[in-house]
Amino acid sequence: MCGIVGYVGGRPCKELLLTGLERLEYRGYDSAGICLINGRADITRRVGKVAVLRDAVGTSAHPATTGLAHTRWATHGGVIEANAHPIEACEGSGVTVVHNGIIENYAALRRELSEAGHVYHSDTDTEAIAHLVEECYSGDLVEAVHKAYQRLDGHFAFAVAHRDSPGVLVAARRGCPLVVGVGEGEMFMASAIPAFLAETRKVQHVFDDEIVVARTDGATFLSGDGTPIEREVQEVEWDDDAAEKQGYETFMLKEIWEQPDAIAQTIGERLYHGQLQLDGLNLSDEQVRGLSRIVFLACGTSYHAGLVGRYLLEEWARIPSESDIASEWRYRRPVIDRNTLVIAIAQSGETIDTLAAMKEARACGAHVLAVTNVMGSQMTRECDSVLYTRAGLEIGVAASKTFTAQLTLLYLLALRLGTIRGTLTGERAETLLAQVRSLPDLVRSTLERGELVEPIADRFARNEFFLYLGRNIGLPIALEGALKLKEISYIATDAYAAGEMKHGPIALLDDSTPVVVIATDGHVYEKVVSNIEEVRARGAHVIAVATEGNEGIRDLAEHVLYLPRTEPELQPVLAVLPLQQLAYAIATRRGLDVDKPRNLAKTVTVE
Ligand code: M6R
């Protein structure tokens, strides 16, 4: 949440910062602001998206070669210009701050600093950083930031510029992402790599409790106690084209269509001469055989991937498995031990609730496996093993290709663990692996049927409620389909285990309600049919996702979205596709910005 960009170098930086902000806008879009240092701090801030800020600053050249910019997802203080970043300390102080995260002791600091004569201009927690730096400043910005940082509680990444220190930016990180981009005679700082990917692919990661000082000729890293740290420069594989829409009307649409590739890449990494290898999984075969339990922990769409994973691990590896929401699990007193494998899933690798749950799990002695799409993200440093999805950059706030890449990785993991534990015969494992390898083609052909959602979207786009039903491995897909629709179309949705509908949600049904039912072939199909009958009896309208060849479903459902036939366990990766497309078609009919749904942010770094 919130995106930070900073630049120090030899080029005028106004356009570089604005472009960087546009690349980070998925992190929050309540307001945006820019500070250009050129003998004074020129600050412009606007409520709304970066485009509004762009209009406000105009196209005229600005000579500043040092600057900061920010796109905000509001936590402390309403969405008004006074709360937009960059935030200044007292008027005339020259101190300007951009911040992502939460300063927990901001109120105490505000009291203390106000008593010391500082004048506040906003309701933000961020302003405490600005005044603290001002208070600690006596000509040396690095020293001032270091002293201020030591007084802060909470989780944050912030960057500071000073009017009197052109050519230097000082930043600190605790719990929120921050990365440095290394150019030729210029340095970038950002919450995420896409901000500067058009300029450099060389990065230096900033770790927790570190301070980084960026100057034209390079960055220096200091630990929280001021000890200098060496930090290697790494080259990222991502291509800047990924940050462009490439002819698609939205990032989400592009990402939906990138799913065959995302899945192929995720599989390709793990096959050596046709054999499945999971480098990064630091468990010996003996440890795998000794596992007594698996716990999936995640949030949002990644949680739904974990729910699918639970079925896979139980079915193929016969390991008792459960899946929980990270923000709930971390406040329980979970009973886990060293024979428990905790699989934490996060596209971003930075979701704070998932990170906190991972810490808790490790403290209990469990082996923690991170599944993420972002190399070098925080979760890759707080785990015992890491497996990457290879979905590439996902910019749309609603997850699409990262979800199906997560499912793909979980298939591979379940196959590997089942093989090691002997719960899958060699022959069965080979059959399943062949099916997994065929997923990119199956996904492509399923997406190509996408026009089938159009009449459904035409008919129901103005409805204000949808119910989603599924059973067994279809349930997580009902949940994911419902999440997609609600987050990008703002239609209220409920998703339920189909067998549970009669215990309450059935009261919601009337002759206007669209009910999306995952009715793919499998051992619970007949039970799902009974639930469809219950829906029909209340006059509601059934939209079924079914396996091709099932002609009988046409008599039960008003609309049928067919999927290619595959193993029941692999159906989720296909079944979610028409639901993504349906949500998309409805959201666009409602004239909404699908890439930036209101109130949301792509990376959730606050609790
Ligand atoms: O980066 P993560 O996978 O941990 O993100 C988790 C959720 O914030 C994310 O899946 C969110 O629910 C998306 N908006 C879903 O489309």
Short mmCIF file of C-alpha atoms in Angstrom, two decimals, residues 66-534:
data_model
loop_
_atom_site.label_atom_id
_atom_site.label_comp_id
_atom_site.label_asym_id
_atom_site.label_seq_id
_atom_site.Cartn_x
_atom_site.Cartn_y
_atom_site.Cartn_z
CA THR A 66 16.68 15.11 -7.09
CA GLY A 67 13.12 14.31 -6.12
CA LEU A 68 10.56 12.17 -4.38
CA ALA A 69 7.07 11.10 -5.35
CA HIS A 70 4.25 9.13 -3.78
CA THR A 71 0.93 7.51 -4.52
CA ARG A 72 -1.24 7.01 -1.45
CA TRP A 73 -3.56 4.40 -0.03
CA ALA A 74 -4.99 6.21 2.96
CA THR A 75 -4.56 4.79 6.45
CA HIS A 76 -4.25 7.73 8.86
CA GLY A 77 -6.18 10.77 7.77
CA GLY A 78 -8.84 11.20 5.11
CA VAL A 79 -8.38 11.47 1.40
CA ILE A 80 -7.66 15.20 1.22
CA GLU A 81 -4.81 17.16 -0.27
CA ALA A 82 -3.35 18.07 3.12
CA ASN A 83 -2.82 14.37 3.82
CA ALA A 84 -1.25 13.61 0.45
CA HIS A 85 2.50 12.97 0.38
CA PRO A 86 5.20 14.26 0.14
CA ILE A 87 4.66 15.59 3.65
CA GLU A 88 6.73 18.53 4.85
CA ALA A 89 7.88 19.20 8.37
CA CYS A 90 7.49 22.78 9.65
CA GLU A 91 7.26 25.47 7.02
CA GLY A 92 10.71 26.51 5.87
CA SER A 93 12.42 23.47 7.41
CA GLY A 94 13.27 21.97 4.02
CA VAL A 95 12.46 18.41 5.18
CA THR A 96 10.15 16.36 2.94
CA VAL A 97 9.04 12.76 3.47
CA VAL A 98 7.23 10.04 1.54
CA HIS A 99 6.10 6.99 3.48
CA ASN A 100 4.48 3.60 3.13
CA GLY A 101 3.26 1.76 6.25
CA ILE A 102 2.17 2.81 9.70
CA ILE A 103 3.94 4.71 12.47
CA GLU A 104 2.31 3.24 15.54
CA ASN A 105 3.63 5.80 18.04
CA TYR A 106 2.67 8.77 15.88
CA ALA A 107 0.23 10.19 18.44
CA ALA A 108 2.81 10.26 21.26
CA LEU A 109 5.35 11.78 18.90
CA ARG A 110 2.84 14.38 17.79
CA ARG A 111 2.24 15.45 21.37
CA GLU A 112 5.95 15.61 22.12
CA LEU A 113 6.90 17.47 18.95
CA SER A 114 3.98 19.87 19.15
CA GLU A 115 5.05 20.75 22.68
CA ALA A 116 8.54 21.36 21.30
CA GLY A 117 7.02 23.91 18.89
CA HIS A 118 6.50 21.89 15.70
CA VAL A 119 3.43 22.87 13.71
CA TYR A 120 1.47 20.04 12.12
CA HIS A 121 -0.39 20.44 8.82
CA SER A 122 -1.94 17.01 8.28
CA ASP A 123 -3.69 14.15 10.07
CA THR A 124 -1.15 11.61 8.88
CA ASP A 125 1.15 9.41 10.92
CA THR A 126 3.80 10.26 8.33
CA GLU A 127 4.12 13.80 9.58
CA ALA A 128 5.72 12.47 12.76
CA ILE A 129 8.67 11.26 10.66
CA ALA A 130 9.04 14.64 8.99
CA HIS A 131 9.08 16.58 12.27
CA LEU A 132 11.36 14.06 13.94
CA VAL A 133 13.89 14.37 11.12
CA GLU A 134 13.63 18.14 11.35
CA GLU A 135 14.16 17.95 15.11
CA CYS A 136 17.24 15.74 14.67
CA TYR A 137 18.72 17.72 11.76
CA SER A 138 21.81 19.80 12.28
CA GLY A 139 23.26 19.82 8.79
CA ASP A 140 23.64 16.05 8.28
CA LEU A 141 20.57 14.38 6.75
CA VAL A 142 21.91 10.84 7.20
CA GLU A 143 22.46 11.39 10.91
CA ALA A 144 19.04 13.01 11.28
CA VAL A 145 17.22 10.13 9.56
CA HIS A 146 19.18 7.61 11.60
CA LYS A 147 18.22 9.30 14.87
CA ALA A 148 14.59 9.69 13.81
CA TYR A 149 14.35 6.10 12.66
CA GLN A 150 15.38 4.90 16.11
CA ARG A 151 12.35 6.64 17.65
CA LEU A 152 9.79 5.07 15.34
CA ASP A 153 7.53 2.13 16.15
CA GLY A 154 5.54 0.26 13.53
CA HIS A 155 6.27 -0.96 10.04
CA PHE A 156 7.33 1.40 7.34
CA ALA A 157 9.48 2.35 4.44
CA PHE A 158 10.12 6.04 4.07
CA ALA A 159 12.41 8.31 2.10
CA VAL A 160 13.52 11.80 3.01
CA ALA A 161 14.85 14.69 0.93
CA HIS A 162 16.17 17.98 2.23
CA ARG A 163 16.11 21.25 0.35
CA ASP A 164 19.69 21.92 1.43
CA SER A 165 20.96 18.48 0.36
CA PRO A 166 20.38 18.15 -3.37
CA GLY A 167 21.95 14.98 -4.67
CA VAL A 168 21.06 12.85 -1.68
CA LEU A 169 18.04 10.84 -0.56
CA VAL A 170 17.95 8.94 2.71
CA ALA A 171 15.50 6.11 3.33
CA ALA A 172 14.77 3.51 5.98
CA ARG A 173 12.83 0.31 6.00
CA ARG A 174 11.13 -1.83 8.61
CA GLY A 175 8.57 -4.31 7.35
CA CYS A 176 7.55 -2.53 4.14
CA PRO A 177 9.20 -2.99 0.77
CA LEU A 178 11.96 -0.75 -0.54
CA VAL A 179 14.38 -1.37 -3.36
CA VAL A 180 17.17 0.63 -4.95
CA GLY A 181 17.65 0.85 -8.73
CA VAL A 182 21.25 1.31 -9.83
CA GLY A 183 21.77 3.38 -12.97
CA GLU A 184 24.79 5.01 -14.62
CA GLY A 185 25.45 8.10 -12.53
CA GLU A 186 21.95 7.97 -11.11
CA MET A 187 20.04 6.04 -8.44
CA PHE A 188 16.39 5.23 -7.94
CA MET A 189 14.49 4.23 -4.83
CA ALA A 190 11.07 2.67 -4.96
CA SER A 191 8.53 0.46 -3.25
CA ALA A 192 8.77 -1.94 -6.18
CA ILE A 193 11.01 -2.55 -9.15
CA PRO A 194 8.56 -1.63 -11.95
CA ALA A 195 8.92 2.02 -10.92
CA PHE A 196 12.35 2.19 -12.54
CA LEU A 197 12.40 -0.88 -14.78
CA ALA A 198 12.39 1.27 -17.91
CA GLU A 199 15.67 2.83 -16.72
CA THR A 200 17.60 -0.01 -15.10
CA ARG A 201 17.32 -3.70 -14.29
CA LYS A 202 20.08 -3.53 -11.69
CA VAL A 203 18.74 -3.57 -8.15
CA GLN A 204 19.91 -3.58 -4.56
CA HIS A 205 17.41 -4.84 -2.02
CA VAL A 206 16.97 -2.93 1.22
CA PHE A 207 16.39 -5.28 4.14
CA ASP A 208 14.51 -4.71 7.36
CA ASP A 209 15.97 -2.26 9.82
CA GLU A 210 18.35 -0.77 7.33
CA ILE A 211 18.99 2.78 6.26
CA VAL A 212 20.03 3.50 2.72
CA VAL A 213 21.68 6.65 1.43
CA ALA A 214 21.41 7.21 -2.31
CA ARG A 215 23.74 9.60 -4.09
CA THR A 216 24.44 10.07 -7.77
CA ASP A 217 27.40 7.67 -7.63
CA GLY A 218 25.79 4.86 -5.66
CA ALA A 219 23.97 3.78 -2.53
CA THR A 220 25.38 3.03 0.90
CA PHE A 221 23.60 0.77 3.34
CA LEU A 222 23.68 1.03 7.11
CA SER A 223 22.27 -1.25 9.76
CA GLY A 224 19.96 0.21 12.38
CA ASP A 225 22.94 0.84 14.67
CA GLY A 226 24.81 2.67 11.91
CA THR A 227 27.21 -0.12 10.85
CA PRO A 228 27.98 0.00 7.11
CA ILE A 229 26.71 -3.02 5.14
CA GLU A 230 27.82 -4.34 1.75
CA ARG A 231 24.93 -5.02 -0.60
CA GLU A 232 25.29 -6.87 -3.88
CA VAL A 233 23.80 -5.55 -7.09
CA GLN A 234 21.43 -8.03 -8.75
CA GLU A 235 19.99 -8.04 -12.22
CA VAL A 236 16.25 -8.73 -12.52
CA GLU A 237 14.80 -10.78 -15.35
CA TRP A 238 11.61 -8.77 -15.78
CA ASP A 239 11.16 -6.94 -18.98
CA ASP A 240 9.82 -3.39 -18.96
CA ASP A 241 7.30 -4.39 -21.65
CA ALA A 242 5.49 -6.26 -18.88
CA ALA A 243 4.64 -2.91 -17.36
CA GLU A 244 2.82 -1.81 -20.52
CA LYS A 245 -0.64 -2.81 -21.69
CA GLN A 246 0.65 -3.91 -25.09
CA GLY A 247 -2.57 -3.13 -26.93
CA TYR A 248 -4.95 -4.54 -24.30
CA GLU A 249 -7.52 -2.14 -22.93
CA THR A 250 -6.50 -2.93 -19.35
CA PHE A 251 -3.73 -4.69 -17.45
CA MET A 252 -6.23 -7.17 -16.06
CA LEU A 253 -7.33 -8.24 -19.51
CA LYS A 254 -3.71 -8.60 -20.60
CA GLU A 255 -2.96 -10.63 -17.49
CA ILE A 256 -5.96 -12.90 -18.00
CA TRP A 257 -4.64 -13.70 -21.45
CA GLU A 258 -1.10 -14.19 -20.16
CA GLN A 259 -2.19 -17.18 -18.09
CA PRO A 260 -1.06 -19.88 -20.52
CA ASP A 261 2.43 -18.37 -20.47
CA ALA A 262 2.46 -17.84 -16.71
CA ILE A 263 1.57 -21.50 -16.20
CA ALA A 264 4.05 -22.72 -18.81
CA GLN A 265 6.84 -20.69 -17.21
CA THR A 266 5.96 -21.95 -13.74
CA ILE A 267 6.11 -25.55 -14.95
CA GLY A 268 9.13 -25.06 -17.22
CA GLU A 269 11.34 -24.05 -14.34
CA ARG A 270 10.83 -27.39 -12.64
CA LEU A 271 11.23 -29.94 -15.38
CA TYR A 272 14.70 -31.24 -16.11
CA HIS A 273 14.70 -33.84 -18.88
CA GLY A 274 11.04 -34.46 -18.12
CA GLN A 275 11.69 -35.06 -14.41
CA LEU A 276 10.06 -32.91 -11.77
CA GLN A 277 12.52 -31.12 -9.48
CA LEU A 278 11.66 -28.51 -6.92
CA ASP A 279 14.89 -26.67 -6.23
CA GLY A 280 14.24 -24.36 -3.35
CA LEU A 281 12.30 -26.92 -1.34
CA ASN A 282 14.80 -27.56 1.43
CA LEU A 283 13.25 -30.72 2.81
CA SER A 284 14.97 -34.09 2.60
CA ASP A 285 12.95 -37.08 1.45
CA GLU A 286 13.06 -38.29 5.04
CA GLN A 287 11.61 -35.01 6.30
CA VAL A 288 8.87 -35.19 3.66
CA ARG A 289 7.97 -38.70 4.77
CA GLY A 290 7.90 -37.48 8.37
CA LEU A 291 5.44 -34.65 7.74
CA SER A 292 2.37 -35.00 9.90
CA ARG A 293 0.49 -31.92 8.76
CA ILE A 294 0.38 -29.10 6.25
CA VAL A 295 -0.99 -25.64 6.98
CA PHE A 296 -1.57 -23.15 4.16
CA LEU A 297 -1.56 -19.50 5.21
CA ALA A 298 -2.41 -16.59 2.96
CA CYS A 299 -4.80 -13.72 2.28
CA GLY A 300 -7.30 -12.94 -0.48
CA THR A 301 -6.83 -14.78 -3.73
CA SER A 302 -3.70 -16.49 -2.39
CA TYR A 303 -5.85 -17.89 0.41
CA HIS A 304 -8.11 -19.41 -2.22
CA ALA A 305 -5.05 -21.00 -3.83
CA GLY A 306 -4.22 -22.46 -0.41
CA LEU A 307 -7.73 -23.88 -0.17
CA VAL A 308 -7.19 -25.72 -3.43
CA GLY A 309 -3.77 -26.81 -2.17
CA ARG A 310 -5.37 -28.42 0.84
CA TYR A 311 -7.37 -30.79 -1.38
CA LEU A 312 -4.31 -31.55 -3.51
CA LEU A 313 -2.01 -32.37 -0.64
CA GLU A 314 -4.61 -34.56 1.00
CA GLU A 315 -5.54 -36.31 -2.22
CA TRP A 316 -2.13 -36.88 -3.76
CA ALA A 317 0.26 -36.86 -0.80
CA ARG A 318 -2.20 -38.04 1.89
CA ILE A 319 -0.99 -35.44 4.36
CA PRO A 320 -3.61 -33.93 6.71
CA SER A 321 -3.93 -30.37 5.47
CA GLU A 322 -5.71 -27.21 6.43
CA SER A 323 -5.83 -23.72 5.06
CA ASP A 324 -6.36 -20.55 7.01
CA ILE A 325 -6.51 -16.81 6.56
CA ALA A 326 -3.17 -15.45 7.76
CA SER A 327 -4.70 -12.56 9.70
CA GLU A 328 -6.87 -15.00 11.66
CA TRP A 329 -4.37 -17.78 12.17
CA ARG A 330 -1.71 -15.50 13.61
CA TYR A 331 -3.96 -14.54 16.51
CA ARG A 332 -4.88 -18.10 17.38
CA ARG A 333 -2.67 -20.27 19.51
CA PRO A 334 -1.90 -22.71 16.72
CA VAL A 335 -0.78 -26.21 17.58
CA ILE A 336 2.04 -26.96 15.19
CA ASP A 337 5.48 -28.52 15.49
CA ARG A 338 8.60 -29.41 13.52
CA ASN A 339 6.72 -32.04 11.54
CA THR A 340 4.33 -29.40 10.26
CA LEU A 341 4.96 -27.84 6.88
CA VAL A 342 3.54 -24.33 6.70
CA ILE A 343 3.04 -23.12 3.15
CA ALA A 344 2.70 -19.35 3.03
CA ILE A 345 1.42 -18.02 -0.27
CA ALA A 346 1.64 -14.38 -1.38
CA GLN A 347 1.87 -13.02 -4.87
CA SER A 348 3.66 -9.91 -3.64
CA GLY A 349 5.74 -11.60 -0.96
CA GLU A 350 5.08 -8.53 1.17
CA THR A 351 1.59 -9.00 2.67
CA ILE A 352 2.07 -8.10 6.28
CA ASP A 353 -0.44 -10.55 7.74
CA THR A 354 1.14 -13.43 5.87
CA LEU A 355 4.61 -12.33 6.97
CA ALA A 356 3.47 -12.15 10.59
CA ALA A 357 1.91 -15.61 10.37
CA MET A 358 5.15 -16.98 8.92
CA LYS A 359 7.12 -15.56 11.83
CA GLU A 360 4.71 -17.18 14.26
CA ALA A 361 4.95 -20.52 12.46
CA ARG A 362 8.73 -20.49 12.51
CA ALA A 363 8.74 -19.59 16.18
CA CYS A 364 6.66 -22.74 16.74
CA GLY A 365 9.31 -24.81 14.96
CA ALA A 366 7.46 -25.50 11.70
CA HIS A 367 9.26 -25.59 8.38
CA VAL A 368 7.96 -22.58 6.42
CA LEU A 369 7.78 -22.78 2.65
CA ALA A 370 7.12 -19.47 0.88
CA VAL A 371 5.31 -19.45 -2.46
CA THR A 372 5.63 -16.07 -4.14
CA ASN A 373 5.92 -14.34 -7.46
CA VAL A 374 8.46 -11.72 -6.41
CA MET A 375 12.15 -12.55 -6.09
CA GLY A 376 13.85 -10.92 -3.15
CA SER A 377 10.56 -10.02 -1.51
CA GLN A 378 10.37 -9.99 2.26
CA MET A 379 8.82 -13.44 2.58
CA THR A 380 11.76 -15.00 0.75
CA ARG A 381 13.94 -13.83 3.63
CA GLU A 382 11.67 -15.12 6.36
CA CYS A 383 11.24 -18.73 5.30
CA ASP A 384 13.05 -22.04 5.25
CA SER A 385 12.24 -22.83 1.63
CA VAL A 386 10.98 -20.79 -1.27
CA LEU A 387 9.30 -21.74 -4.53
CA TYR A 388 8.59 -19.06 -7.10
CA THR A 389 5.66 -18.79 -9.42
CA ARG A 390 6.79 -17.41 -12.76
CA ALA A 391 3.77 -15.34 -13.65
CA GLY A 392 5.77 -12.19 -14.38
CA LEU A 393 4.69 -8.77 -13.31
CA GLU A 394 1.00 -8.47 -12.38
CA ILE A 395 -0.25 -4.89 -12.28
CA GLY A 396 -4.04 -5.26 -12.21
CA VAL A 397 -5.12 -5.05 -8.59
CA ALA A 398 -7.35 -8.08 -9.02
CA ALA A 399 -5.16 -11.17 -9.16
CA SER A 400 -5.60 -13.39 -12.20
CA LYS A 401 -2.48 -14.98 -13.69
CA THR A 402 -0.74 -15.15 -10.34
CA PHE A 403 -3.62 -17.28 -8.99
CA THR A 404 -3.44 -19.87 -11.75
CA ALA A 405 0.37 -19.87 -11.48
CA GLN A 406 0.02 -20.53 -7.73
CA LEU A 407 -2.32 -23.45 -8.44
CA THR A 408 0.17 -24.81 -10.96
CA LEU A 409 2.97 -24.66 -8.46
CA LEU A 410 0.81 -26.42 -5.86
CA TYR A 411 0.09 -29.21 -8.37
CA LEU A 412 3.82 -29.71 -8.82
CA LEU A 413 4.41 -29.64 -5.09
CA ALA A 414 1.64 -32.14 -4.37
CA LEU A 415 2.96 -34.42 -7.11
CA ARG A 416 6.47 -34.25 -5.73
CA LEU A 417 5.44 -34.90 -2.13
CA GLY A 418 3.05 -37.68 -3.19
CA THR A 419 5.83 -39.34 -5.16
CA ILE A 420 8.30 -39.13 -2.28
CA ARG A 421 5.75 -40.50 0.18
CA GLY A 422 4.70 -43.27 -2.17
CA THR A 423 1.06 -42.22 -2.13
CA LEU A 424 1.17 -41.81 -5.89
CA THR A 425 2.47 -44.65 -8.01
CA GLY A 426 5.06 -43.75 -10.62
CA GLU A 427 2.50 -44.36 -13.34
CA ARG A 428 -0.17 -42.17 -11.75
CA ALA A 429 2.34 -39.40 -11.07
CA GLU A 430 3.40 -39.50 -14.71
CA THR A 431 -0.21 -39.28 -15.90
CA LEU A 432 -0.89 -36.34 -13.62
CA LEU A 433 2.32 -34.58 -14.60
CA ALA A 434 1.39 -34.97 -18.26
CA GLN A 435 -1.99 -33.40 -17.48
CA VAL A 436 -0.34 -30.53 -15.62
CA ARG A 437 1.94 -30.01 -18.62
CA SER A 438 -1.09 -29.77 -20.87
CA LEU A 439 -2.58 -26.96 -18.76
CA PRO A 440 -1.22 -24.06 -20.85
CA ASP A 441 -3.06 -25.42 -23.92
CA LEU A 442 -6.21 -26.19 -21.95
CA VAL A 443 -6.15 -22.73 -20.39
CA ARG A 444 -5.73 -21.11 -23.78
CA SER A 445 -8.64 -23.02 -25.28
CA THR A 446 -10.82 -22.23 -22.27
CA LEU A 447 -10.02 -18.51 -22.54
CA GLU A 448 -10.85 -18.61 -26.23
CA ARG A 449 -14.44 -19.50 -25.31
CA GLY A 450 -14.63 -16.23 -23.41
CA GLU A 451 -17.37 -14.75 -25.57
CA LEU A 452 -19.80 -17.12 -23.82
CA VAL A 453 -19.78 -14.83 -20.80
CA GLU A 454 -20.96 -11.83 -22.82
CA PRO A 455 -24.71 -12.64 -22.90
CA ILE A 456 -24.55 -13.44 -19.18
CA ALA A 457 -22.90 -10.10 -18.50
CA ASP A 458 -25.50 -8.34 -20.67
CA ARG A 459 -28.29 -9.95 -18.71
CA PHE A 460 -27.02 -9.55 -15.15
CA ALA A 461 -24.65 -6.54 -15.16
CA ARG A 462 -27.22 -4.40 -13.33
CA ASN A 463 -28.00 -6.98 -10.63
CA GLU A 464 -26.76 -6.01 -7.19
CA PHE A 465 -26.23 -9.51 -5.81
CA PHE A 466 -24.71 -12.77 -7.05
CA LEU A 467 -24.44 -16.06 -5.17
CA TYR A 468 -21.59 -18.48 -5.97
CA LEU A 469 -21.75 -22.13 -5.01
CA GLY A 470 -19.23 -24.96 -5.13
CA ARG A 471 -18.42 -28.19 -3.40
CA ASN A 472 -15.14 -29.86 -2.61
CA ILE A 473 -12.36 -28.55 -4.87
CA GLY A 474 -14.96 -26.38 -6.62
CA LEU A 475 -15.60 -24.38 -3.45
CA PRO A 476 -12.37 -22.32 -3.54
CA ILE A 477 -13.20 -21.42 -7.13
CA ALA A 478 -16.66 -20.24 -6.11
CA LEU A 479 -14.95 -18.09 -3.47
CA GLU A 480 -12.44 -16.75 -5.98
CA GLY A 481 -15.10 -16.04 -8.61
CA ALA A 482 -17.15 -14.14 -6.03
CA LEU A 483 -14.10 -12.15 -4.90
CA LYS A 484 -13.29 -11.19 -8.49
CA LEU A 485 -16.80 -9.95 -9.15
CA LYS A 486 -17.13 -7.97 -5.93
CA GLU A 487 -13.73 -6.31 -6.12
CA ILE A 488 -13.93 -5.07 -9.70
CA SER A 489 -17.69 -4.56 -10.19
CA TYR A 490 -18.73 -3.58 -6.61
CA ILE A 491 -21.59 -6.08 -6.77
CA ALA A 492 -22.32 -7.80 -3.45
CA THR A 493 -21.50 -11.47 -3.68
CA ASP A 494 -21.65 -14.41 -1.36
CA ALA A 495 -19.82 -17.66 -1.95
CA TYR A 496 -20.86 -20.77 -0.14
CA ALA A 497 -20.31 -24.48 0.10
CA ALA A 498 -23.27 -25.67 -1.97
CA GLY A 499 -24.33 -28.15 0.69
CA GLU A 500 -24.43 -25.39 3.26
CA MET A 501 -26.75 -23.14 1.23
CA LYS A 502 -29.89 -24.61 2.76
CA HIS A 503 -28.62 -23.61 6.21
CA GLY A 504 -29.06 -19.92 5.54
CA PRO A 505 -28.07 -18.30 2.24
CA ILE A 506 -31.02 -19.88 0.44
CA ALA A 507 -33.10 -17.15 2.09
CA LEU A 508 -31.36 -14.65 -0.20
CA LEU A 509 -32.69 -16.25 -3.36
CA ASP A 510 -35.58 -14.96 -5.40
CA ASP A 511 -36.46 -14.84 -9.04
CA SER A 512 -33.92 -12.13 -9.73
CA THR A 513 -30.83 -13.80 -8.28
CA PRO A 514 -28.06 -15.08 -10.53
CA VAL A 515 -26.38 -18.12 -8.96
CA VAL A 516 -23.04 -19.25 -10.33
CA VAL A 517 -22.47 -22.94 -9.64
CA ILE A 518 -19.23 -24.87 -10.14
CA ALA A 519 -20.68 -28.09 -11.51
CA THR A 520 -17.69 -29.79 -13.08
CA ASP A 521 -17.48 -33.58 -13.30
CA GLY A 522 -16.30 -35.38 -10.18
CA HIS A 523 -17.44 -37.40 -7.20
CA VAL A 524 -19.65 -34.60 -5.83
CA TYR A 525 -21.32 -33.76 -9.13
CA GLU A 526 -24.65 -35.42 -8.27
CA LYS A 527 -24.75 -33.55 -4.97
CA VAL A 528 -24.17 -30.28 -6.80
CA VAL A 529 -27.07 -31.14 -9.11
CA SER A 530 -29.33 -31.47 -6.06
CA ASN A 531 -28.24 -28.02 -4.93
CA ILE A 532 -28.94 -26.63 -8.40
CA GLU A 533 -32.46 -28.03 -8.12
CA GLU A 534 -32.89 -26.25 -4.80
#
